[in-house]
Structures are given as structure tokens and as C-alpha cells.
Tab-separated table of C-alpha atoms in Angstrom:
chain	number	residue	atom	x	y	z
G	1	UNK	CA	-46.816	-24.843	-25.093
G	2	UNK	CA	-47.866	-22.111	-22.925
G	3	UNK	CA	-46.899	-18.994	-24.984
G	4	UNK	CA	-45.383	-17.271	-21.804
G	5	UNK	CA	-42.035	-18.604	-21.666
G	6	UNK	CA	-40.834	-18.662	-24.672
G	7	UNK	CA	-38.610	-15.546	-25.435
G	8	UNK	CA	-40.561	-13.392	-27.572
G	9	UNK	CA	-39.747	-10.437	-29.035
G	10	UNK	CA	-42.465	-8.409	-29.880
G	11	UNK	CA	-43.908	-7.780	-33.659
G	12	UNK	CA	-43.485	-4.338	-35.453
G	13	UNK	CA	-46.868	-4.924	-36.359
G	14	UNK	CA	-47.093	-1.595	-37.376
G	15	UNK	CA	-43.860	-0.440	-39.231
G	16	UNK	CA	-42.110	1.885	-37.409
G	17	UNK	CA	-39.574	0.093	-35.094
G	18	UNK	CA	-40.213	1.299	-32.536
G	19	UNK	CA	-40.051	-1.694	-30.139
G	20	UNK	CA	-37.248	-3.015	-30.977
G	21	UNK	CA	-35.787	0.912	-30.521
G	22	UNK	CA	-36.547	0.823	-27.059
G	23	UNK	CA	-34.731	-2.499	-26.332
G	24	UNK	CA	-31.723	-1.438	-28.354
G	25	UNK	CA	-31.877	1.478	-26.014
G	26	UNK	CA	-32.930	0.051	-22.642
G	27	UNK	CA	-29.304	-2.971	-23.521
G	28	UNK	CA	-26.965	0.652	-24.013
G	29	UNK	CA	-28.446	1.712	-20.716
G	30	UNK	CA	-27.628	-0.847	-18.946
G	31	UNK	CA	-24.027	-1.156	-21.012
G	32	UNK	CA	-23.664	2.638	-19.309
G	33	UNK	CA	-25.548	2.576	-15.981
G	34	UNK	CA	-24.913	3.682	-13.306
G	35	UNK	CA	-28.316	2.841	-11.145
G	36	UNK	CA	-28.751	-0.601	-8.786
G	37	UNK	CA	-32.592	-0.965	-8.885
G	38	UNK	CA	-34.346	-1.552	-12.580
G	39	UNK	CA	-37.903	-1.058	-12.393
G	40	UNK	CA	-38.920	-3.630	-16.030
G	41	UNK	CA	-42.431	-3.844	-17.178
G	42	UNK	CA	-46.123	-2.976	-19.593
G	43	UNK	CA	-46.912	-0.084	-20.010
G	44	UNK	CA	-47.878	1.038	-15.864
G	45	UNK	CA	-43.781	0.419	-15.149
G	46	UNK	CA	-43.007	3.466	-18.191
G	47	UNK	CA	-45.275	5.117	-17.223
G	48	UNK	CA	-44.614	4.834	-13.803
G	49	UNK	CA	-41.171	7.699	-14.752
G	50	UNK	CA	-43.727	10.483	-15.410
G	51	UNK	CA	-45.080	10.540	-12.241
G	52	UNK	CA	-44.050	12.715	-9.074
G	53	UNK	CA	-43.549	8.621	-6.680
G	54	UNK	CA	-40.209	8.975	-8.800
G	55	UNK	CA	-39.654	12.440	-9.515
G	56	UNK	CA	-39.902	12.724	-6.003
G	57	UNK	CA	-38.543	9.185	-5.084
G	58	UNK	CA	-37.981	6.459	-6.720
G	59	UNK	CA	-35.581	7.827	-8.518
G	60	UNK	CA	-32.951	8.612	-5.299
G	61	UNK	CA	-32.991	4.960	-5.479
G	62	UNK	CA	-30.994	5.409	-7.945
G	63	UNK	CA	-33.189	3.671	-10.561
G	64	UNK	CA	-33.245	3.050	-14.011
G	65	UNK	CA	-37.116	2.280	-15.766
G	66	UNK	CA	-37.228	-0.967	-18.759
G	67	UNK	CA	-40.498	-0.461	-19.181
G	68	UNK	CA	-42.766	-0.698	-23.008
G	69	UNK	CA	-46.349	0.328	-23.520
G	70	UNK	CA	-48.646	-3.419	-24.421
G	71	UNK	CA	-45.725	-5.916	-22.974
G	72	UNK	CA	-46.822	-9.095	-22.549
G	73	UNK	CA	-44.784	-12.543	-19.718
G	74	UNK	CA	-42.973	-13.541	-23.305
G	75	UNK	CA	-41.639	-9.894	-24.488
G	76	UNK	CA	-39.791	-9.371	-21.268
G	77	UNK	CA	-37.893	-12.175	-20.852
G	78	UNK	CA	-37.314	-12.019	-24.764
G	79	UNK	CA	-36.130	-8.394	-23.377
G	80	UNK	CA	-33.616	-9.518	-20.657
G	81	UNK	CA	-31.948	-12.448	-22.250
G	82	UNK	CA	-30.919	-10.463	-25.413
G	83	UNK	CA	-28.996	-7.426	-23.448
G	84	UNK	CA	-31.735	-5.319	-21.174
G	85	UNK	CA	-30.074	-6.713	-18.171
G	86	UNK	CA	-25.483	-6.943	-19.431
G	87	UNK	CA	-25.132	-4.250	-17.235
G	88	UNK	CA	-21.372	-3.946	-15.738
G	89	UNK	CA	-22.391	-1.889	-12.142
G	90	UNK	CA	-23.956	-4.166	-9.715
G	91	UNK	CA	-26.983	-4.362	-9.291
G	92	UNK	CA	-29.398	-4.507	-5.939
G	93	UNK	CA	-33.024	-4.945	-6.565
G	94	UNK	CA	-35.487	-5.732	-10.009
G	95	UNK	CA	-39.066	-4.371	-9.781
G	96	UNK	CA	-41.245	-6.832	-11.868
G	97	UNK	CA	-44.447	-5.591	-12.794
G	98	UNK	CA	-46.094	-6.917	-16.504
G	99	UNK	CA	-48.525	-9.752	-17.286
G	100	UNK	CA	-52.017	-7.630	-17.185
G	101	UNK	CA	-51.381	-7.686	-21.502
G	102	UNK	CA	-50.982	-12.095	-22.273
G	103	UNK	CA	-54.710	-11.294	-21.872
G	104	UNK	CA	-55.606	-13.728	-24.760
G	105	UNK	CA	-53.532	-16.838	-21.871
G	106	UNK	CA	-54.752	-18.467	-19.047
G	107	UNK	CA	-53.317	-17.429	-15.137
G	108	UNK	CA	-51.396	-20.590	-14.722
G	109	UNK	CA	-49.493	-19.356	-17.895
G	110	UNK	CA	-48.549	-15.712	-16.467
G	111	UNK	CA	-47.356	-16.988	-13.595
G	112	UNK	CA	-44.897	-19.490	-15.278
G	113	UNK	CA	-43.683	-16.998	-17.169
G	114	UNK	CA	-43.235	-14.872	-14.265
G	115	UNK	CA	-41.999	-18.028	-12.699
G	116	UNK	CA	-39.683	-18.312	-15.793
G	117	UNK	CA	-37.976	-14.482	-15.546
G	118	UNK	CA	-37.244	-14.509	-12.165
G	119	UNK	CA	-34.977	-17.645	-12.941
G	120	UNK	CA	-32.635	-16.082	-15.579
G	121	UNK	CA	-32.927	-12.675	-12.984
G	122	UNK	CA	-31.523	-14.729	-11.092
G	123	UNK	CA	-29.006	-16.189	-14.078
G	124	UNK	CA	-27.544	-13.655	-15.115
G	125	UNK	CA	-27.830	-11.173	-11.630
G	126	UNK	CA	-27.395	-13.764	-9.602
G	127	UNK	CA	-28.929	-13.665	-5.632
G	128	UNK	CA	-30.131	-9.816	-6.279
G	129	UNK	CA	-33.649	-8.737	-4.408
G	130	UNK	CA	-37.052	-9.017	-6.879
G	131	UNK	CA	-40.028	-6.993	-6.340
G	132	UNK	CA	-43.107	-8.240	-7.790
G	133	UNK	CA	-45.690	-6.211	-7.723
G	134	UNK	CA	-48.841	-7.691	-7.991
G	135	UNK	CA	-51.711	-7.152	-10.712
G	136	UNK	CA	-54.017	-4.748	-10.652
G	137	UNK	CA	-57.631	-4.809	-11.782
G	138	UNK	CA	-59.132	-3.735	-14.361
G	139	UNK	CA	-62.113	-1.914	-16.113
G	140	UNK	CA	-64.386	0.443	-14.236
G	141	UNK	CA	-67.170	-2.480	-14.213
G	142	UNK	CA	-66.483	-6.494	-12.892
G	143	UNK	CA	-65.082	-8.487	-16.012
G	144	UNK	CA	-62.817	-11.735	-16.671
G	145	UNK	CA	-59.530	-9.546	-16.692
G	146	UNK	CA	-60.004	-9.018	-13.237
G	147	UNK	CA	-60.414	-12.454	-12.379
G	148	UNK	CA	-57.494	-13.477	-14.627
G	149	UNK	CA	-55.567	-10.790	-13.194
G	150	UNK	CA	-56.550	-12.108	-9.411
G	151	UNK	CA	-55.844	-15.607	-9.953
G	152	UNK	CA	-53.136	-14.833	-11.564
G	153	UNK	CA	-51.941	-12.422	-8.165
G	154	UNK	CA	-52.702	-15.851	-5.590
G	155	UNK	CA	-50.501	-18.345	-7.563
G	156	UNK	CA	-47.894	-14.962	-6.529
G	157	UNK	CA	-48.913	-14.608	-3.165
G	158	UNK	CA	-49.113	-18.904	-2.524
G	159	UNK	CA	-45.416	-19.452	-4.302
G	160	UNK	CA	-43.803	-15.785	-1.979
G	161	UNK	CA	-45.092	-15.247	0.913
G	162	UNK	CA	-46.031	-19.345	1.673
G	163	UNK	CA	-42.975	-20.540	3.561
G	164	UNK	CA	-44.183	-23.858	2.982
G	165	UNK	CA	-43.778	-23.346	-0.270
G	166	UNK	CA	-39.419	-21.844	-0.102
G	167	UNK	CA	-37.264	-23.382	-2.009
G	168	UNK	CA	-33.988	-21.392	-3.543
G	169	UNK	CA	-35.770	-20.072	-6.622
G	170	UNK	CA	-38.547	-17.709	-3.638
G	171	UNK	CA	-34.981	-17.057	-1.707
G	172	UNK	CA	-34.649	-12.600	-2.497
G	173	UNK	CA	-37.816	-12.366	-4.400
G	174	UNK	CA	-40.928	-10.876	-2.580
G	175	UNK	CA	-44.743	-10.059	-3.745
G	176	UNK	CA	-45.652	-6.981	-2.392
G	177	UNK	CA	-49.837	-7.263	-2.522
G	178	UNK	CA	-50.879	-3.509	-4.497
G	179	UNK	CA	-54.189	-4.307	-6.315
G	180	UNK	CA	-56.171	-4.519	-2.481
G	181	UNK	CA	-58.635	-2.004	-1.849
G	182	UNK	CA	-58.447	0.215	-5.865
G	183	UNK	CA	-62.378	-1.403	-6.611
G	184	UNK	CA	-64.524	0.294	-3.927
G	185	UNK	CA	-67.429	-1.573	-2.208
G	186	UNK	CA	-69.108	-1.302	-5.806
G	187	UNK	CA	-67.513	-2.763	-7.755
G	188	UNK	CA	-66.163	-0.180	-9.990
G	189	UNK	CA	-62.569	1.354	-9.947
G	190	UNK	CA	-62.534	5.252	-9.520
G	191	UNK	CA	-60.949	6.857	-13.173
G	192	UNK	CA	-59.470	9.123	-9.555
G	193	UNK	CA	-57.394	6.209	-9.887
G	194	UNK	CA	-57.620	4.859	-12.459
G	195	UNK	CA	-57.814	7.155	-15.850
G	196	UNK	CA	-58.757	4.945	-17.999
G	197	UNK	CA	-59.240	1.449	-15.732
G	198	UNK	CA	-55.410	0.900	-15.774
G	199	UNK	CA	-53.659	3.665	-16.089
G	200	UNK	CA	-53.119	5.493	-12.326
G	201	UNK	CA	-53.053	9.114	-12.823
G	202	UNK	CA	-50.271	10.301	-10.621
G	203	UNK	CA	-52.826	10.368	-6.936
G	204	UNK	CA	-53.201	6.893	-7.956
G	205	UNK	CA	-49.106	5.617	-8.601
G	206	UNK	CA	-48.386	7.728	-5.754
G	207	UNK	CA	-51.227	5.712	-2.909
G	208	UNK	CA	-50.389	1.823	-5.368
G	209	UNK	CA	-46.986	2.235	-5.872
G	210	UNK	CA	-45.687	3.707	-2.664
G	211	UNK	CA	-46.062	0.444	-1.141
G	212	UNK	CA	-43.543	-0.687	-3.812
G	213	UNK	CA	-41.417	2.029	-3.071
G	214	UNK	CA	-41.469	1.652	1.168
G	215	UNK	CA	-40.559	-1.885	-0.280
G	216	UNK	CA	-37.916	-1.293	-1.792
G	217	UNK	CA	-36.420	1.646	1.003
G	218	UNK	CA	-36.388	-1.447	3.452
G	219	UNK	CA	-35.266	-4.010	1.494
G	220	UNK	CA	-32.266	-0.931	0.545
G	221	UNK	CA	-32.064	0.143	3.654
G	222	UNK	CA	-32.743	3.557	2.304
G	223	UNK	CA	-34.905	6.258	4.666
G	224	UNK	CA	-37.513	6.995	2.756
G	225	UNK	CA	-38.428	10.825	1.842
G	226	UNK	CA	-41.443	11.276	4.305
S	1	UNK	CA	-65.883	4.367	-48.364
S	2	UNK	CA	-63.428	6.323	-46.183
S	3	UNK	CA	-63.556	4.033	-42.840
S	4	UNK	CA	-62.674	7.713	-40.862
S	5	UNK	CA	-65.977	9.602	-42.173
S	6	UNK	CA	-67.950	7.109	-40.752
S	7	UNK	CA	-68.497	7.106	-37.023
S	8	UNK	CA	-67.508	4.417	-35.376
S	9	UNK	CA	-67.125	3.180	-31.535
S	10	UNK	CA	-64.610	1.446	-30.588
S	11	UNK	CA	-64.377	-2.259	-30.684
S	12	UNK	CA	-64.550	-3.626	-27.378
S	13	UNK	CA	-61.722	-7.054	-28.527
S	14	UNK	CA	-60.215	-7.405	-24.765
S	15	UNK	CA	-63.407	-7.294	-22.692
S	16	UNK	CA	-63.269	-4.895	-19.745
S	17	UNK	CA	-65.547	-3.112	-21.825
S	18	UNK	CA	-62.518	0.643	-20.902
S	19	UNK	CA	-63.611	2.354	-24.098
S	20	UNK	CA	-67.245	3.220	-23.515
S	21	UNK	CA	-66.259	3.908	-19.643
S	22	UNK	CA	-65.191	6.170	-20.770
S	23	UNK	CA	-66.579	8.108	-23.305
S	24	UNK	CA	-70.187	7.028	-20.580
S	25	UNK	CA	-67.931	9.443	-17.956
S	26	UNK	CA	-66.955	12.325	-20.147
S	27	UNK	CA	-70.374	12.836	-21.713
S	28	UNK	CA	-71.235	12.807	-17.965
S	29	UNK	CA	-68.325	15.147	-17.608
S	30	UNK	CA	-69.592	17.413	-20.134
S	31	UNK	CA	-73.083	17.307	-19.042
S	32	UNK	CA	-71.943	19.082	-15.721
S	33	UNK	CA	-68.483	20.985	-16.467
S	34	UNK	CA	-67.269	24.168	-16.191
S	35	UNK	CA	-64.595	24.649	-18.652
S	36	UNK	CA	-64.482	26.514	-21.530
S	37	UNK	CA	-61.118	24.116	-23.955
S	38	UNK	CA	-62.140	20.463	-24.970
S	39	UNK	CA	-59.074	18.686	-25.682
S	40	UNK	CA	-60.239	16.249	-28.036
S	41	UNK	CA	-57.993	13.264	-29.972
S	42	UNK	CA	-55.836	9.973	-28.386
S	43	UNK	CA	-53.207	9.244	-26.371
S	44	UNK	CA	-51.478	12.376	-27.279
S	45	UNK	CA	-53.798	14.005	-26.130
S	46	UNK	CA	-54.444	11.970	-22.732
S	47	UNK	CA	-51.714	12.125	-21.529
S	48	UNK	CA	-50.660	15.734	-22.234
S	49	UNK	CA	-52.709	15.316	-18.362
S	50	UNK	CA	-49.719	14.587	-16.578
S	51	UNK	CA	-47.496	16.499	-18.140
S	52	UNK	CA	-45.744	20.057	-16.258
S	53	UNK	CA	-47.498	21.732	-19.526
S	54	UNK	CA	-50.733	20.812	-18.410
S	55	UNK	CA	-50.408	21.481	-14.295
S	56	UNK	CA	-48.534	24.723	-14.735
S	57	UNK	CA	-50.435	26.434	-17.334
S	58	UNK	CA	-53.033	24.831	-19.945
S	59	UNK	CA	-55.317	23.884	-16.450
S	60	UNK	CA	-55.704	27.719	-16.178
S	61	UNK	CA	-57.359	27.993	-19.457
S	62	UNK	CA	-60.103	26.037	-18.202
S	63	UNK	CA	-59.153	23.519	-20.127
S	64	UNK	CA	-61.032	19.998	-19.530
S	65	UNK	CA	-59.047	16.331	-21.553
S	66	UNK	CA	-61.168	14.004	-23.228
S	67	UNK	CA	-58.160	11.991	-25.343
S	68	UNK	CA	-58.801	8.756	-25.164
S	69	UNK	CA	-55.225	5.902	-26.043
S	70	UNK	CA	-55.951	4.107	-28.841
S	71	UNK	CA	-58.523	6.533	-31.271
S	72	UNK	CA	-58.521	6.571	-34.393
S	73	UNK	CA	-60.287	9.281	-36.713
S	74	UNK	CA	-63.214	7.711	-36.660
S	75	UNK	CA	-63.319	6.523	-33.047
S	76	UNK	CA	-63.438	11.158	-31.922
S	77	UNK	CA	-66.211	11.711	-35.110
S	78	UNK	CA	-68.931	8.915	-33.180
S	79	UNK	CA	-67.815	10.079	-29.499
S	80	UNK	CA	-68.868	14.237	-30.806
S	81	UNK	CA	-71.869	12.654	-32.194
S	82	UNK	CA	-72.385	10.570	-29.273
S	83	UNK	CA	-71.981	13.232	-26.443
S	84	UNK	CA	-69.382	14.382	-26.030
S	85	UNK	CA	-69.627	17.685	-26.918
S	86	UNK	CA	-73.049	18.453	-25.757
S	87	UNK	CA	-72.067	21.140	-23.141
S	88	UNK	CA	-74.133	22.029	-21.693
S	89	UNK	CA	-72.290	26.047	-20.607
S	90	UNK	CA	-70.541	28.013	-23.388
S	91	UNK	CA	-67.456	26.115	-24.863
S	92	UNK	CA	-65.428	29.188	-26.468
S	93	UNK	CA	-61.889	26.979	-28.160
S	94	UNK	CA	-61.217	22.695	-29.073
S	95	UNK	CA	-58.205	21.101	-29.437
S	96	UNK	CA	-58.419	18.233	-31.684
S	97	UNK	CA	-55.507	15.513	-32.937
S	98	UNK	CA	-56.126	12.125	-34.013
S	99	UNK	CA	-55.103	11.194	-36.946
S	100	UNK	CA	-51.533	8.430	-36.274
S	101	UNK	CA	-53.583	5.603	-35.361
S	102	UNK	CA	-55.034	5.768	-38.587
S	103	UNK	CA	-52.358	3.434	-39.826
S	104	UNK	CA	-54.202	1.308	-42.114
S	105	UNK	CA	-55.556	4.802	-44.012
S	106	UNK	CA	-54.523	7.780	-46.402
S	107	UNK	CA	-53.208	11.094	-45.675
S	108	UNK	CA	-56.097	11.479	-47.909
S	109	UNK	CA	-58.521	9.772	-45.852
S	110	UNK	CA	-57.292	11.052	-42.414
S	111	UNK	CA	-57.073	14.299	-44.554
S	112	UNK	CA	-61.752	13.601	-45.083
S	113	UNK	CA	-61.687	12.571	-42.061
S	114	UNK	CA	-60.268	15.552	-40.154
S	115	UNK	CA	-62.564	18.419	-42.283
S	116	UNK	CA	-66.082	15.027	-40.869
S	117	UNK	CA	-64.922	16.049	-37.794
S	118	UNK	CA	-64.154	19.434	-37.521
S	119	UNK	CA	-67.698	20.218	-39.092
S	120	UNK	CA	-69.398	18.199	-36.812
S	121	UNK	CA	-68.047	19.879	-34.596
S	122	UNK	CA	-69.816	23.179	-35.668
S	123	UNK	CA	-72.971	21.983	-36.297
S	124	UNK	CA	-72.679	21.012	-32.335
S	125	UNK	CA	-70.843	24.037	-30.727
S	126	UNK	CA	-71.680	26.778	-33.384
S	127	UNK	CA	-68.058	29.249	-34.512
S	128	UNK	CA	-65.286	27.749	-31.885
S	129	UNK	CA	-62.054	28.241	-31.988
S	130	UNK	CA	-60.500	25.062	-33.479
S	131	UNK	CA	-56.885	24.889	-32.951
S	132	UNK	CA	-55.300	21.379	-35.154
S	133	UNK	CA	-52.021	20.881	-33.623
S	134	UNK	CA	-49.941	18.662	-37.077
S	135	UNK	CA	-49.652	15.058	-36.888
S	136	UNK	CA	-45.695	14.240	-35.094
S	137	UNK	CA	-43.409	12.290	-36.770
S	138	UNK	CA	-42.951	8.800	-34.900
S	139	UNK	CA	-40.699	6.207	-34.824
S	140	UNK	CA	-36.640	6.151	-33.986
S	141	UNK	CA	-35.680	5.703	-37.814
S	142	UNK	CA	-36.859	6.704	-40.932
S	143	UNK	CA	-40.693	4.902	-42.187
S	144	UNK	CA	-43.088	5.038	-43.646
S	145	UNK	CA	-45.498	6.427	-41.586
S	146	UNK	CA	-43.530	9.313	-41.310
S	147	UNK	CA	-44.055	10.504	-44.276
S	148	UNK	CA	-48.223	8.974	-44.269
S	149	UNK	CA	-48.291	11.667	-40.828
S	150	UNK	CA	-46.149	15.031	-43.057
S	151	UNK	CA	-48.800	13.881	-46.429
S	152	UNK	CA	-52.026	14.842	-43.894
S	153	UNK	CA	-49.998	17.872	-43.115
S	154	UNK	CA	-49.386	19.356	-45.758
S	155	UNK	CA	-53.353	18.962	-46.484
S	156	UNK	CA	-54.001	20.315	-43.456
S	157	UNK	CA	-51.818	23.287	-43.789
S	158	UNK	CA	-52.798	23.947	-47.286
S	159	UNK	CA	-56.711	24.119	-46.332
S	160	UNK	CA	-56.913	25.842	-42.846
S	161	UNK	CA	-53.377	27.742	-43.732
S	162	UNK	CA	-53.081	29.163	-47.904
S	163	UNK	CA	-56.529	31.972	-48.276
S	164	UNK	CA	-56.728	30.990	-51.155
S	165	UNK	CA	-59.070	27.788	-49.599
S	166	UNK	CA	-61.103	30.284	-47.333
S	167	UNK	CA	-64.276	29.325	-47.344
S	168	UNK	CA	-67.163	28.899	-44.134
S	169	UNK	CA	-65.209	25.048	-43.025
S	170	UNK	CA	-62.663	27.393	-42.125
S	171	UNK	CA	-63.722	30.595	-40.343
S	172	UNK	CA	-61.817	30.016	-36.289
S	173	UNK	CA	-60.471	26.907	-37.504
S	174	UNK	CA	-56.207	27.487	-36.657
S	175	UNK	CA	-53.274	24.411	-37.745
S	176	UNK	CA	-50.241	25.249	-35.444
S	177	UNK	CA	-47.159	23.469	-37.215
S	178	UNK	CA	-45.750	21.411	-33.803
S	179	UNK	CA	-44.064	18.796	-36.174
S	180	UNK	CA	-41.125	20.726	-37.259
S	181	UNK	CA	-37.391	19.943	-35.690
S	182	UNK	CA	-38.931	17.238	-33.469
S	183	UNK	CA	-36.369	14.789	-36.639
S	184	UNK	CA	-32.432	15.560	-36.136
S	185	UNK	CA	-30.431	16.411	-38.185
S	186	UNK	CA	-30.171	12.322	-38.849
S	187	UNK	CA	-33.535	11.435	-38.949
S	188	UNK	CA	-33.688	9.745	-35.695
S	189	UNK	CA	-35.959	11.268	-32.947
S	190	UNK	CA	-34.600	11.365	-29.488
S	191	UNK	CA	-35.833	9.210	-26.564
S	192	UNK	CA	-36.062	12.671	-24.911
S	193	UNK	CA	-39.117	14.630	-27.248
S	194	UNK	CA	-40.323	10.802	-26.910
S	195	UNK	CA	-39.962	8.288	-24.531
S	196	UNK	CA	-41.337	5.602	-27.166
S	197	UNK	CA	-40.297	7.272	-29.896
S	198	UNK	CA	-44.110	7.773	-30.264
S	199	UNK	CA	-45.591	9.854	-26.916
S	200	UNK	CA	-43.552	12.695	-25.841
S	201	UNK	CA	-41.697	12.754	-22.251
S	202	UNK	CA	-43.054	16.168	-19.615
S	203	UNK	CA	-39.636	18.131	-21.728
S	204	UNK	CA	-41.389	16.714	-24.669
S	205	UNK	CA	-45.431	18.078	-23.495
S	206	UNK	CA	-42.908	22.008	-22.970
S	207	UNK	CA	-41.468	22.230	-25.673
S	208	UNK	CA	-43.780	20.829	-29.237
S	209	UNK	CA	-47.314	21.709	-27.112
S	210	UNK	CA	-46.209	25.029	-25.971
S	211	UNK	CA	-47.265	26.313	-29.539
S	212	UNK	CA	-50.677	24.753	-28.548
S	213	UNK	CA	-50.378	26.632	-24.695
S	214	UNK	CA	-49.855	29.659	-27.142
S	215	UNK	CA	-52.432	29.624	-29.807
S	216	UNK	CA	-55.451	28.662	-26.654
S	217	UNK	CA	-53.770	32.352	-24.641
S	218	UNK	CA	-53.723	34.480	-28.415
S	219	UNK	CA	-56.771	33.596	-29.076
S	220	UNK	CA	-58.569	33.581	-26.143
S	221	UNK	CA	-56.526	36.652	-25.188
S	222	UNK	CA	-55.257	36.081	-21.869
S	223	UNK	CA	-52.522	36.401	-20.764
S	224	UNK	CA	-49.341	33.909	-20.693
S	225	UNK	CA	-48.222	32.585	-16.947
S	226	UNK	CA	-43.952	32.605	-18.451
């Protein structure tokens, strides 16, 4: 069976219990939060909250950050099914960004896992806006994981941006193509955008996640901060 | 044999070559850099460069950051032995911070590995200042890795801050005790200091690595930015 669709708590391989500590904190924050937008995903979401894009622009949209470094699709699915989305106040939008850590899964498995998360979000929060930034390329030079993430993106764009595939699941789901214009003409990725060829620099966040911010502003009908 | 004293390149388990890309970039940067202070270590050093402490204060000391997420003691030893410290211009100080990822090693093995790195730094750069911030506690609740890191710190402080143990190796090496006052009276660590109970928030960096900045200013006889 596809491992991405089986809700799975992250194994505490080290023994310091940090993943479960974070999950428990997010469950508590959901109960007491008065935020309107939830960001959930892996380390790329987690570190977004320390960027100037977050502090200067995104946070003004009343956003909360549930990113956990190393998270895989099935981990996010587990977290949502176990209380992190049990909010006491209405949520307007969710930004979901996960998949690059599923390096041992096929693109279609990752895609199916993301669909499963979307179903679960709609199940819990109703017909909120769901924003899916496309997976980013990784590695300084071409490698199989760039292609893998690109294939996931092809599935996502076909499902959610192709009118022919519209159904109940696609309603209010917006795929934002942030993966373009990152790889240079020579097929390399610059450390000025991705300092370790996976995670974004401060400027990288402004450039790449700026599109996510713009999408949120449009959906929430909020004026953008220039 | 103690794995920490055997120079080891990080294994590219995923297959995107990111670690070696970063190493190669640092080797190139060493050749062309005009910086005077090098920070080297794991993700806690790596992410320091995106904190306001770095951008507003530390960077003014002409610092370069060679942090790589996930790095272990033996990885840093390998990097230094393979060109990252082959600078063309004089280096005044090195900040070395690594060890918390050696979760399967004993405190004494980690300590010996750090000594080996110090020997190698002195071998390459001569009698520069070497600043060693103590290892930080981790995990929201008490766990074996807090004790492990504390034991490493005990070895470091005894070796480098106890007059009785002074020798050629300890000359110009300064251990900065940054591990204190992080764990609360109830034995927990707040996410306001460590967002994932391992890595520091922006405020955490200001509070905890501020002591490292102060030490550098004293050693380099530079006035601190208030």
C-alpha cells in the first residue's frame, strides 16, 4: 500500500521526543489560536517563519506556522488527523507544502498522499481555501529528486489547474507554481536562493514564497504590503 | 576506534549531492574570502546566519559561515582537512560548534573529536583564537541527550578553563558557556528560545549566541554594537 496515505507519527529515532513535543504544542495552539491562516509542512515551511517575508508581510494575514523539519506526507496527514486542525475559531485558508522528504516514494504516491491530506483538511475545516505551492527543485546539480518533485508538480497542476479535472476535491484548492525560474540555464541552483540547495535564503523566501503571499492576499481580499 | 577522530565525508544517502556541493563552495570561498572570522559547525551555526544577531552584529566582524545541517564532529574534521580552511588571507578567529548530532557516541568520544579538530585548526591556521560555545541542551523534556551534551561540556570546561590543564593545545582557546539558563525550573525548554527544541529562534540566537559575539569583540578588541 502507498505509505503516503497511511497516517504515521514520526519515529523518535534519536530519543529526545522533539517531534511529539512540537505536535502537542500545535494541538494546544490550535485550541487557543485566533489566527485565520495555517501553514503546515516540512522544514521549508518551518523556516519560513524566520524570514523577513513572514515577519514583514505574511504574519499580518494572521498566520500560524505548523512546519516540522523532516516531515513527510504521511506525517502531516497524521498530525492533521490527531488534533492540529481542531481550531476553536474559523480558519480561512491553509497553505500545504510537503513531499520533498518522501525520497523513497514514487511521484504518484506523493501526489496521492497530498490528495489524502486535502480530503482530510476539507473533512475537518469544510470548504476553506487550500493553497498548494509546487514542490521545489533541490541539489546544486541535476539529480533524480528534481525530476521526482517535477513529476509531483505535473500531477498537481493537472489535477487542480485543468478545468477538465474539476470535482468536489478541487474546489477552492489553488496550486501556486513556485518551482519555476529557480534552476539556471546551466542547470545549477544558486546558493543565493537555496543556501544548502534545499532550504531557502531570506532573499529566496521573498522571491519564491512571495507568490504564495500574493495568492493569499487575493483569496482573502487583503491589500498587499508593498 | 573513536569514530569522532576519523575524518569522514558525510554520506550522500539521498542522492542529491548537497553536502559535497556545500563543501566545495566553502573551499572556493576560503580561497577568495577576505573575512577574518570563520564559524564552522552544524545546523545551529548554519541557521545563525539568518538571525538578526548575525546580520546586525556578527557580520560586521567580517565573518564567514561554514555551517552544514546534520554535521557530526568527524564531518567537520574532514571538511577542515580537505580545503575549507585553506584561506589566502589571515584568519583571526574560529568559532567551532559541533557535537549534538553525534547521538551514538559517548561524551568522551565527542570531546576527543573536538580536540582533534582544534589540533587541525592550529595545524593549518597557527595560533588563531578558537572560540568553543558549549553544546546546548535539547528536547522539551529531560532526555539522555541533554546529559550527553552536558558531559561533553564538563570535559571542555575542565580542559580549557582549568588552569591546571593548560598546555600547548589550550592556548588561545576559549570555551564560552552558553548552555546555562536555557532549561527552566520545571526542566522544560521553551519554544520561544528553541522553536523545535533543538534549533534557536531569532530571540534565542540573540540571547544565547550574544555571549559568543561579546567574546569575539573582546578577543578582536572591537567595540560591541549595542
